[in-house]
Coordinates of C-alpha atoms in Angstrom, one line a residue:
X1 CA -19.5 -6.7 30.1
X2 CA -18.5 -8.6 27.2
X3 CA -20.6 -6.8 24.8
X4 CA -18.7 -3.5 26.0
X5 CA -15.2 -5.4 25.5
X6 CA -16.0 -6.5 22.3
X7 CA -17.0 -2.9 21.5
X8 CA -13.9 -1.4 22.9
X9 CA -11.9 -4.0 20.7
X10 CA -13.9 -3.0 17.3
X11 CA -13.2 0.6 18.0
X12 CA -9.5 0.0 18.9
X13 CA -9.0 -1.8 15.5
X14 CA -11.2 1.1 13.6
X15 CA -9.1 3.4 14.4
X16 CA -5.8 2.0 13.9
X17 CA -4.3 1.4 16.9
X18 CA -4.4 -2.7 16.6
X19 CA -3.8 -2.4 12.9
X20 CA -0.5 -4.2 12.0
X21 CA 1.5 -5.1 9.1
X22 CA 2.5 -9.5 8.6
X23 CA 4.9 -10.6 5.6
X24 CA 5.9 -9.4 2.3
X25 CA 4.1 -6.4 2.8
X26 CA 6.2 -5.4 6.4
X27 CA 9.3 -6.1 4.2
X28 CA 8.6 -4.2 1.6
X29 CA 7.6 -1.2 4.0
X30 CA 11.0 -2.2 5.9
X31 CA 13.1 -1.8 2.8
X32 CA 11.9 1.6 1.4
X33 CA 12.2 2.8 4.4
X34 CA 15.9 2.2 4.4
X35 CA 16.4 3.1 1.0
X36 CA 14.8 6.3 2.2
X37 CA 17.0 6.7 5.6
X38 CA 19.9 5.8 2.4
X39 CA 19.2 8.8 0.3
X40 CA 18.8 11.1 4.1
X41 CA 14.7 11.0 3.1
X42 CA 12.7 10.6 6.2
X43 CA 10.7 7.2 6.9
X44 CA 7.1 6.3 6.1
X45 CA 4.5 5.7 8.1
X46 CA 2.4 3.2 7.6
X47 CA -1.2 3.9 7.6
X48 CA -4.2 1.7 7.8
X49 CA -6.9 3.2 5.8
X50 CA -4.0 3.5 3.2
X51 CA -3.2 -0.2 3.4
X52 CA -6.7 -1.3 3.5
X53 CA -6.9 0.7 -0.2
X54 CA -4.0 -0.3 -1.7
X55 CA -4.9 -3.9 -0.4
X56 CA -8.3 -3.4 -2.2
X57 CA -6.6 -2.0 -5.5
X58 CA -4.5 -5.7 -5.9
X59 CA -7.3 -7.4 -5.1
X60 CA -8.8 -6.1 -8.2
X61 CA -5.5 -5.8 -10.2
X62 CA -5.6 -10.1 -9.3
X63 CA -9.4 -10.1 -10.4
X64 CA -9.5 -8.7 -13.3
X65 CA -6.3 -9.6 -14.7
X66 CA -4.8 -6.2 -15.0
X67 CA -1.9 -4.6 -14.0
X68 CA -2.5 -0.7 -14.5
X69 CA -2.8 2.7 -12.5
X70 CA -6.5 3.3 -12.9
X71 CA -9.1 1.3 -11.2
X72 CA -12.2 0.3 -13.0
X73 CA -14.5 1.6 -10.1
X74 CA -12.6 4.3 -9.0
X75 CA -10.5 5.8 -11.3
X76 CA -7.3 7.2 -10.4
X77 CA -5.2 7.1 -7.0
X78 CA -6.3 10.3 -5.9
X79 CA -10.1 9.6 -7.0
X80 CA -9.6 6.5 -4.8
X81 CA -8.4 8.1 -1.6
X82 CA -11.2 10.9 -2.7
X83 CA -13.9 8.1 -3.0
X84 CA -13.0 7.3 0.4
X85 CA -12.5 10.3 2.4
X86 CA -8.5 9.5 3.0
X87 CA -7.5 13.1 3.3
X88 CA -4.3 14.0 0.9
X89 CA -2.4 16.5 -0.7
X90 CA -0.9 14.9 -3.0
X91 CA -0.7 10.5 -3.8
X92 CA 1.8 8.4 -6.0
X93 CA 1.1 5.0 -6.5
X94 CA 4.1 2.2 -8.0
X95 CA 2.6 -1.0 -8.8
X96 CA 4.4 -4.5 -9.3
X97 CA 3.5 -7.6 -11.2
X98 CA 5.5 -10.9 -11.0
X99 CA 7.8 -11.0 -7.9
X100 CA 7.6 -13.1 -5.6
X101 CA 9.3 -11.4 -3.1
X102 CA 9.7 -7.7 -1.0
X103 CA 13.4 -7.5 -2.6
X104 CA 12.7 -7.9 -6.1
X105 CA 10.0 -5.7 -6.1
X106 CA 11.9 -2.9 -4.7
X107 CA 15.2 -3.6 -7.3
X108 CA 12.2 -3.1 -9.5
X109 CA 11.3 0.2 -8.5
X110 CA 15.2 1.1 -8.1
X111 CA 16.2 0.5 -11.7
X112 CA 12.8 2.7 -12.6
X113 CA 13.4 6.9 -12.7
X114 CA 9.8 7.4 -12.0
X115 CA 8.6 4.6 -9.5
X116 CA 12.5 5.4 -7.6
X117 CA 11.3 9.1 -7.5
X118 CA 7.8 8.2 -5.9
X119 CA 10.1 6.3 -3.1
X120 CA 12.2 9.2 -2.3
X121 CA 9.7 11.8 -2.2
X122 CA 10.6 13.8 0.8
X123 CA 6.9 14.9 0.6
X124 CA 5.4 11.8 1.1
X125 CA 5.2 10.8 5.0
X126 CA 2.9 7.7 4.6
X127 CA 2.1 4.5 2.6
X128 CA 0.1 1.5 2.5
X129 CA 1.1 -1.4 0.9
X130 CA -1.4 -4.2 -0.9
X131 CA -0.3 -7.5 -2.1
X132 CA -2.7 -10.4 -3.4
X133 CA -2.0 -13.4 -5.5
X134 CA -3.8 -15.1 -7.8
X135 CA -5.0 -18.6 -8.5
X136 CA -1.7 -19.3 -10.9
X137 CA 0.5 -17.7 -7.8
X138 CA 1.0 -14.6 -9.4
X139 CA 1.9 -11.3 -7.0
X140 CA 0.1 -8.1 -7.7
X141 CA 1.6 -5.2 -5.9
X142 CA 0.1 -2.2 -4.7
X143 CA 1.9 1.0 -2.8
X144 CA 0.2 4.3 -2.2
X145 CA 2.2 7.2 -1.2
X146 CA 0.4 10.2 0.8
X147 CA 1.4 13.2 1.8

């Protein structure tokens, strides 16, 4: 019995439906979404296999000491969601270095043509968000758009 409960739980977590959001990353989710609802854009939704990616992609951003685009292994955004079997039409990816918190980060993005394009996509309908810090307590920000 507790072998097929412990089962049931794996399964229930592979495929999403126990998967939840804690912290700078729900904020940040939170607040392009009503920067979105703003501009009449419809809200994300966050999605699981997207989070776990973009998670992965500031974990090596914080690694490596690099704050670009392209990952070493895998190569662009779409490569990465390709690489992984995340079905897509089309992927944008804004990146953030430095701030501490959900707010900066998205007056960031605001004040940038391109990464406040990305937000207000109408095409994209969900995101993941990654956020690790270093040793020195720096942020590295990840968000993948999907559509």
């Amino acid at each position: 019995m507790k072998k097929s409960l412990a089962l049931l739980l794996v399964a229930i977590f592979l495929c999403g439906m126990a998967f939840e959001y804690h912290g700078p990353e729900t904020e940040l989710v939170h607040l392009i979404n009503n920067e979105r609802e703003a501009q009449g854009v419809p809200p994300l939704t966050i999605n699981w296999e997207i989070t776990r990616l973009a998670r992965n992609k500031s974990e090596e951003m914080k690694n490596h000491g690099l704050f670009c685009h392209e990952s070493l292994v895998y190569g662009n955004p779409a490569q990465l969601l390709e690489r992984f079997s995340v079905p897509h039409n089309i992927v944008g990816a804004n990146i953030a270095k430095g701030q501490e918190a959900a707010e900066a980060v998205i007056r960031a993005w605001q004040s940038s043509p391109g990464h406040l394009a990305n937000l207000l996509n109408p095409d994209f309908t969900k995101v993941g968000v990654g956020l690790s810090w270093n040793e020195d307590g720096i942020p590295y920000w990840t968000l993948l758009l999907v559509a």
